[in-house]
Short mmCIF file of C-alpha atoms in Angstrom, two decimals:
data_model
loop_
_atom_site.label_atom_id
_atom_site.label_comp_id
_atom_site.label_asym_id
_atom_site.label_seq_id
_atom_site.Cartn_x
_atom_site.Cartn_y
_atom_site.Cartn_z
CA MET A 5 -1.58 12.52 32.76
CA SER A 6 -3.04 13.33 29.39
CA MET A 7 -1.71 16.39 27.61
CA PHE A 8 -2.57 18.05 24.33
CA SER A 9 -0.23 20.33 22.46
CA ARG A 10 -3.38 21.84 20.99
CA ARG A 11 -6.63 22.13 22.88
CA LEU A 12 -9.53 20.63 20.93
CA ALA A 13 -12.87 22.42 21.13
CA SER A 14 -14.54 19.12 20.28
CA PRO A 15 -12.81 15.82 19.49
CA PRO A 16 -12.95 15.12 15.75
CA ILE A 17 -13.38 11.38 16.29
CA THR A 18 -16.89 10.10 15.73
CA SER A 19 -18.36 6.70 15.06
CA ALA A 20 -18.45 6.21 11.29
CA ARG A 21 -20.67 4.25 8.96
CA ALA A 22 -19.35 0.73 8.52
CA VAL A 23 -17.40 -0.47 5.53
CA ASP A 24 -18.93 -3.46 3.76
CA MET A 25 -16.40 -6.30 3.96
CA ARG A 26 -15.97 -9.83 2.61
CA PRO A 27 -13.51 -12.21 4.31
CA ARG A 28 -11.87 -15.01 2.34
CA GLY A 29 -9.62 -17.94 3.10
CA ASP A 30 -8.16 -18.16 6.58
CA PHE A 31 -8.41 -14.46 7.42
CA ILE A 32 -10.87 -14.77 10.34
CA ASP A 33 -9.31 -17.97 11.69
CA TRP A 34 -5.86 -16.39 11.61
CA LEU A 35 -7.06 -13.16 13.24
CA ALA A 36 -8.79 -15.11 16.02
CA ALA A 37 -5.68 -17.21 16.64
CA SER A 38 -3.41 -14.13 16.61
CA GLY A 39 -5.05 -12.73 19.74
CA GLY A 40 -4.59 -9.21 18.38
CA THR A 41 -6.33 -6.35 16.61
CA LEU A 42 -5.63 -4.86 13.20
CA ALA A 43 -5.83 -1.09 12.81
CA VAL A 44 -6.36 0.11 9.23
CA THR A 45 -6.62 3.60 7.71
CA THR A 46 -8.63 4.38 4.58
CA TYR A 47 -7.63 7.97 4.02
CA ASN A 48 -9.88 8.82 1.08
CA SER A 49 -12.99 7.90 3.09
CA GLY A 50 -11.59 9.23 6.36
CA LYS A 51 -11.85 6.05 8.44
CA LEU A 52 -9.78 4.22 11.01
CA ALA A 53 -10.94 0.61 11.32
CA LEU A 54 -10.29 -1.71 14.27
CA LEU A 55 -10.62 -5.39 13.35
CA SER A 56 -10.49 -8.39 15.69
CA ALA A 57 -12.04 -11.85 16.08
CA PRO A 58 -12.06 -12.59 19.82
CA ARG A 59 -14.62 -15.42 19.58
CA GLY A 60 -13.92 -16.58 16.07
CA GLU A 61 -16.27 -13.99 14.57
CA LEU A 62 -15.12 -10.81 12.86
CA SER A 63 -15.63 -7.69 14.99
CA ALA A 64 -15.15 -4.29 13.36
CA SER A 65 -15.53 -0.69 14.48
CA PHE A 66 -14.98 2.40 12.36
CA TRP A 67 -14.02 5.92 13.41
CA SER A 68 -13.80 9.12 11.41
CA PHE A 69 -10.67 11.24 11.22
CA PRO A 70 -9.76 13.96 8.72
CA ARG A 71 -7.55 12.19 6.14
CA PRO A 72 -6.03 9.47 8.35
CA MET A 73 -2.81 8.00 6.95
CA GLY A 74 0.25 6.60 8.76
CA LEU A 75 -0.10 4.23 11.73
CA ALA A 76 2.49 2.86 14.17
CA SER A 77 2.17 0.66 17.23
CA ASP A 78 4.77 0.37 19.97
CA GLY A 79 3.78 -1.69 23.00
CA ASN A 80 0.84 0.12 24.57
CA ARG A 81 1.16 3.12 22.26
CA LEU A 82 -0.49 3.83 18.93
CA ALA A 83 0.29 6.80 16.68
CA LEU A 84 -1.81 8.16 13.81
CA ALA A 85 -1.12 10.92 11.30
CA SER A 86 -4.20 12.81 10.13
CA ARG A 87 -4.67 15.93 8.00
CA ASP A 88 -3.09 18.45 10.38
CA LEU A 89 -2.69 16.50 13.62
CA LEU A 90 -0.41 13.77 14.90
CA TRP A 91 -2.21 11.64 17.47
CA GLN A 92 -0.70 9.51 20.21
CA PHE A 93 -2.99 7.02 21.97
CA ASP A 94 -2.55 4.82 25.02
CA VAL A 95 -3.90 1.28 24.72
CA THR A 96 -4.96 0.04 28.15
CA ARG A 97 -6.78 -3.00 29.48
CA ALA A 98 -10.04 -2.51 31.38
CA ASP A 99 -11.56 -5.84 32.45
CA ASP A 100 -15.33 -6.14 32.32
CA SER A 101 -16.34 -7.49 35.74
CA ALA A 102 -19.77 -8.45 34.44
CA THR A 103 -18.47 -10.85 31.79
CA SER A 104 -14.87 -11.44 32.89
CA ALA A 105 -13.91 -10.65 29.31
CA PRO A 106 -10.88 -8.45 28.66
CA ARG A 107 -11.66 -5.05 27.17
CA TRP A 108 -9.19 -2.61 25.73
CA LEU A 109 -9.51 1.15 25.61
CA ILE A 110 -7.70 3.40 23.14
CA GLU A 111 -7.61 7.00 24.31
CA PRO A 112 -5.68 10.04 23.08
CA THR A 113 -2.94 11.27 25.39
CA ILE A 114 -1.05 13.72 23.15
CA VAL A 115 -2.25 15.49 20.03
CA HIS A 116 0.32 17.56 18.14
CA ALA A 117 -0.85 20.29 15.77
CA THR A 118 1.45 19.77 12.78
CA GLY A 119 -0.30 21.90 10.17
CA ARG A 120 -0.82 20.80 6.58
CA LEU A 121 2.42 18.88 6.08
CA ASP A 122 0.96 15.98 4.08
CA ALA A 123 2.29 13.60 6.74
CA HIS A 124 2.47 10.00 5.56
CA ASP A 125 4.19 7.17 7.49
CA VAL A 126 4.63 7.29 11.27
CA ALA A 127 7.10 5.31 13.39
CA PHE A 128 8.49 5.25 16.94
CA ASP A 129 12.22 5.65 17.52
CA ARG A 130 14.10 5.95 20.82
CA ARG A 131 12.77 9.46 21.45
CA GLY A 132 9.17 8.99 20.41
CA PRO A 133 7.19 9.38 17.19
CA VAL A 134 8.67 10.52 13.90
CA PHE A 135 6.84 10.96 10.62
CA ALA A 136 7.37 11.38 6.90
CA ASN A 137 6.88 15.11 6.29
CA THR A 138 6.13 14.78 2.59
CA ARG A 139 5.49 18.44 1.85
CA PHE A 140 8.91 19.40 3.24
CA ASN A 141 10.78 16.35 1.84
CA CYS A 142 12.07 15.18 5.21
CA VAL A 143 11.51 13.02 8.25
CA ALA A 144 10.35 15.12 11.18
CA ARG A 145 9.50 14.98 14.85
CA PRO A 146 6.52 16.78 16.42
CA SER A 147 7.35 19.81 18.53
CA GLU A 148 5.59 21.78 21.26
CA ARG A 149 6.96 25.10 19.99
CA VAL A 150 6.77 24.78 16.21
CA HIS A 151 4.86 22.54 13.83
CA PHE A 152 7.80 20.13 13.43
CA ARG A 153 11.53 19.66 13.87
CA ARG A 154 13.46 18.11 11.01
CA VAL A 155 15.27 14.84 11.80
CA TRP A 156 16.66 13.96 8.37
CA ARG A 157 16.44 15.06 4.76
CA PRO A 158 17.93 13.35 1.66
CA SER A 159 21.20 14.86 0.47
CA PHE A 160 19.97 15.01 -3.14
CA LEU A 161 17.80 17.97 -2.17
CA ASP A 162 19.46 21.28 -3.00
CA GLY A 163 19.79 23.55 0.03
CA ASP A 164 16.51 25.03 1.23
CA SER A 165 15.13 25.80 -2.23
CA SER A 166 12.72 22.86 -2.03
CA LEU A 167 11.27 23.58 1.40
CA GLY A 168 7.50 23.73 1.35
CA THR A 169 7.19 21.97 -2.01
CA ASP A 170 6.93 18.20 -2.44
CA CYS A 171 9.85 17.32 -4.71
CA CYS A 172 10.46 13.57 -4.38
CA HIS A 173 7.30 12.45 -2.53
CA LEU A 174 9.13 11.02 0.45
CA ASN A 175 6.38 8.91 2.02
CA GLY A 176 7.63 5.78 3.79
CA ILE A 177 9.92 5.38 6.80
CA GLY A 178 11.30 2.28 8.50
CA VAL A 179 12.72 1.91 12.00
CA HIS A 180 14.96 -0.94 13.18
CA GLU A 181 16.38 -1.28 16.69
CA ARG A 182 14.58 1.97 17.50
CA ARG A 183 16.58 3.95 14.95
CA LEU A 184 15.39 5.46 11.70
CA ARG A 185 16.98 3.30 9.00
CA MET A 186 15.09 3.41 5.68
CA ALA A 187 12.86 5.67 3.63
CA THR A 188 10.98 5.41 0.34
CA ALA A 189 10.41 8.13 -2.24
CA PHE A 190 9.02 8.30 -5.75
CA CYS A 191 12.30 9.68 -7.13
CA ASP A 192 15.67 11.08 -6.06
CA GLN A 193 15.37 14.52 -7.60
CA GLY A 194 15.24 17.81 -5.72
CA THR A 195 13.33 20.17 -7.98
CA PRO A 196 9.77 21.16 -7.03
CA ALA A 197 7.17 18.55 -8.05
CA ALA A 198 9.86 16.48 -9.81
CA TRP A 199 8.03 13.21 -9.04
CA ARG A 200 5.01 14.38 -11.02
CA ALA A 201 7.05 15.26 -14.11
CA ILE A 202 9.13 12.11 -14.55
CA ASP A 203 8.26 8.48 -15.30
CA ARG A 204 7.20 7.84 -11.73
CA PHE A 205 6.29 4.21 -12.47
CA GLN A 206 9.95 3.17 -12.44
CA ALA A 207 11.79 6.04 -10.72
CA GLY A 208 11.04 5.03 -7.12
CA VAL A 209 13.89 4.59 -4.65
CA LEU A 210 14.71 2.98 -1.32
CA ILE A 211 17.05 5.17 0.74
CA ASP A 212 19.45 4.06 3.47
CA VAL A 213 18.97 6.88 5.98
CA LEU A 214 22.00 6.07 8.14
CA HIS A 215 24.37 6.34 5.16
CA ASP A 216 22.22 8.85 3.25
CA ARG A 217 22.34 6.99 -0.04
CA VAL A 218 19.96 5.33 -2.47
CA VAL A 219 20.31 1.54 -2.17
CA ALA A 220 17.62 0.37 -4.62
CA ARG A 221 16.17 1.96 -7.75
CA GLY A 222 13.58 1.12 -10.38
CA LEU A 223 10.68 0.85 -7.94
CA SER A 224 7.15 1.82 -8.88
CA LEU A 225 5.59 4.30 -6.42
CA PRO A 226 7.11 2.50 -3.36
CA HIS A 227 5.69 2.67 0.17
CA SER A 228 5.90 1.12 3.66
CA PRO A 229 9.47 -0.07 4.39
CA ARG A 230 9.35 -2.48 7.36
CA TRP A 231 12.01 -4.62 9.07
CA HIS A 232 10.99 -8.19 9.82
CA ALA A 233 12.66 -11.60 10.08
CA GLY A 234 16.14 -10.21 9.48
CA ARG A 235 15.41 -8.24 6.31
CA TRP A 236 13.70 -5.18 4.87
CA TRP A 237 10.32 -5.53 3.21
CA LEU A 238 8.36 -2.86 1.34
CA CYS A 239 5.52 -2.34 -1.09
CA ASP A 240 6.39 -1.90 -4.76
CA SER A 241 2.98 -0.30 -4.96
CA GLY A 242 2.60 0.48 -8.66
CA ARG A 243 3.30 -3.16 -9.51
CA GLY A 244 1.03 -4.49 -6.78
CA ALA A 245 3.92 -6.32 -5.14
CA LEU A 246 5.37 -7.08 -1.74
CA VAL A 247 9.15 -7.13 -2.17
CA THR A 248 12.29 -7.73 -0.12
CA PHE A 249 15.50 -5.73 -0.28
CA GLU A 250 18.59 -7.73 -1.21
CA PRO A 251 21.69 -5.75 -0.11
CA SER A 252 24.10 -7.87 -2.13
CA ARG A 253 22.29 -6.96 -5.35
CA GLN A 254 21.30 -3.43 -4.31
CA ALA A 255 17.84 -4.32 -5.58
CA CYS A 256 14.44 -5.56 -4.49
CA ALA A 257 13.02 -8.99 -5.29
CA PRO A 258 9.27 -9.72 -5.42
CA ALA A 259 7.84 -11.99 -2.72
CA ILE A 260 4.30 -11.94 -4.11
CA GLU A 261 2.20 -9.92 -6.57
CA LEU A 262 -1.33 -9.02 -5.52
CA PRO A 263 -4.43 -7.61 -7.31
CA GLY A 264 -4.25 -4.09 -5.93
CA PHE A 265 -2.07 -1.06 -5.31
CA THR A 266 -0.02 -2.35 -2.35
CA ARG A 267 0.39 0.20 0.44
CA GLY A 268 0.47 -0.38 4.20
CA LEU A 269 2.35 -3.31 5.71
CA ALA A 270 2.50 -5.07 9.07
CA PHE A 271 3.75 -8.44 10.29
CA ALA A 272 2.37 -10.82 12.90
CA GLY A 273 3.66 -14.34 13.38
CA GLN A 274 4.24 -15.97 10.02
CA ARG A 275 1.98 -13.60 8.12
CA ALA A 276 2.38 -10.28 6.37
CA ILE A 277 -0.72 -8.06 6.31
CA VAL A 278 -0.64 -5.99 3.14
CA GLY A 279 -3.00 -3.11 2.35
CA LEU A 280 -4.63 -3.11 -1.09
CA SER A 281 -6.23 -0.18 -2.91
CA ARG A 282 -8.33 0.34 -6.02
CA ILE A 283 -6.67 3.52 -7.28
CA ARG A 284 -8.91 5.52 -9.57
CA PRO A 285 -8.02 5.67 -13.28
CA ARG A 286 -6.39 8.97 -14.26
CA HIS A 287 -5.61 9.64 -10.58
CA ILE A 288 -2.08 10.94 -9.91
CA LEU A 289 -1.30 7.58 -8.30
CA ASP A 290 -2.97 5.50 -10.98
CA ALA A 291 -0.64 2.58 -11.68
CA PRO A 292 -0.82 1.09 -15.17
CA PRO A 293 1.61 -1.78 -14.30
CA VAL A 294 -0.74 -3.34 -11.73
CA ARG A 295 -3.90 -2.36 -13.60
CA GLU A 296 -2.71 -4.04 -16.78
CA ARG A 297 -1.77 -7.23 -14.92
CA TRP A 298 -5.09 -7.71 -13.12
CA PRO A 299 -8.50 -7.22 -14.78
CA LYS A 300 -10.05 -6.21 -11.44
CA LEU A 301 -8.29 -4.65 -8.48
CA ARG A 302 -9.24 -5.19 -4.83
CA SER A 303 -9.16 -2.95 -1.81
CA GLY A 304 -8.77 -4.20 1.73
CA LEU A 305 -6.17 -6.47 3.31
CA ALA A 306 -4.24 -9.43 1.94
CA LEU A 307 -2.95 -12.04 4.38
CA VAL A 308 0.32 -13.44 3.03
CA ASP A 309 2.44 -16.39 4.11
CA TYR A 310 5.62 -14.50 3.27
CA ALA A 311 7.94 -17.50 3.57
CA ARG A 312 6.05 -19.29 0.77
CA GLY A 313 4.93 -16.21 -1.13
CA VAL A 314 1.27 -17.29 -0.96
CA GLU A 315 -1.89 -15.33 -0.14
CA THR A 316 -3.78 -17.46 2.38
CA GLY A 317 -6.70 -15.11 3.06
CA SER A 318 -8.03 -11.61 2.63
CA LEU A 319 -10.55 -9.07 3.80
CA GLU A 320 -12.02 -7.24 0.84
CA PHE A 321 -13.60 -3.81 1.31
CA ILE A 322 -16.66 -3.88 -0.92
CA ARG A 323 -17.86 -0.37 -0.09
CA GLY A 324 -16.46 2.56 1.84
CA GLY A 325 -12.74 1.77 1.85
CA ARG A 326 -11.48 2.12 -1.69
CA GLU A 327 -7.95 3.27 -0.78
CA VAL A 328 -6.04 1.81 2.17
CA TYR A 329 -3.03 3.75 3.41
CA ASP A 330 -1.63 1.84 6.38
CA VAL A 331 -2.11 -1.11 8.72
CA ALA A 332 -0.77 -1.85 12.21
CA PHE A 333 -1.04 -4.93 14.41
CA LEU A 334 -1.87 -4.47 18.11
CA ALA A 335 -0.54 -7.64 19.73
CA GLY A 336 -2.60 -9.05 22.61
CA VAL A 337 -5.38 -6.49 22.14
CA THR A 338 -8.95 -7.69 21.58
CA ALA A 339 -12.33 -5.95 21.71
CA ALA A 340 -10.72 -2.50 21.50
CA ALA A 341 -12.81 0.68 21.69
CA PHE A 342 -12.06 4.39 21.72
CA ARG A 343 -12.56 6.52 24.79
CA LEU A 344 -12.34 10.25 24.24
CA THR A 345 -10.77 12.44 26.90
CA GLU A 346 -9.10 15.83 27.03
CA ALA A 347 -6.35 17.16 29.20
CA ASN A 348 -7.29 18.71 32.48
#
């Protein structure tokens, strides 16, 4: 049965104006062969995009949410962090008897009212969804009684003096074997707004959550730690890179550099799907390292053969999706559509 931790007077999801897109390389062929759907958030324009190619042609639908950011898929579940809500959706198959074509419905089952926590990444662990609670410098779990319950906070934060103020910009979380394992932050300092005051283009860190220690430094505005193929991958966003963590060196090595602010990462088969953004000049997340390397930045998705470190295709957002936050792959799901329901 559906249940909402906050009753919604009217669902805030509406069909949105399409983003103009340009596919390149093998993007459509790969997506068709994958038999799945890509979900993508563009938080500055308030859109969640669903992309598939069930008949070898790109199919896209766009839905409006208030500031959609982190995405996570887990079997038939999809989670989404928006401005002050954490959404959980069920993904179910509903065959179309008229065409014998499989149809998939995505409908909300639980909506948690989190408040303005500046939630970033979302993931599923053994107990359900967890999220990066950036305003409170921690990883949190939604709660029926309060806005959130803290799961973990870095030890470099001093007591409770930093609560309610973003100190290190903890944004990315990674789960492996259904346990929270890694996190990314822009620095490892615990004073209010520290990440804004320092050289944030080389102060980023990867944190081992289980051992509560920084395991890699020198990153540039890092995001999106993900476990795949026996190793940790993440976005060294300010350098426009997809990197891998090398435990023996306590450092990250670049797998590929791309013409955009890399943020949002998913894997399917032998491909990595990397989100790209055109960050505005003089924006707080403007990244001179990647801007100086590439004369023109792209927004959209890069399709990367990660074993060879080669971009094989892309989907460029020409209009309406300047800043991508996250991407998730829904395996086996094609022709997905939203169906809005509320709890009885």
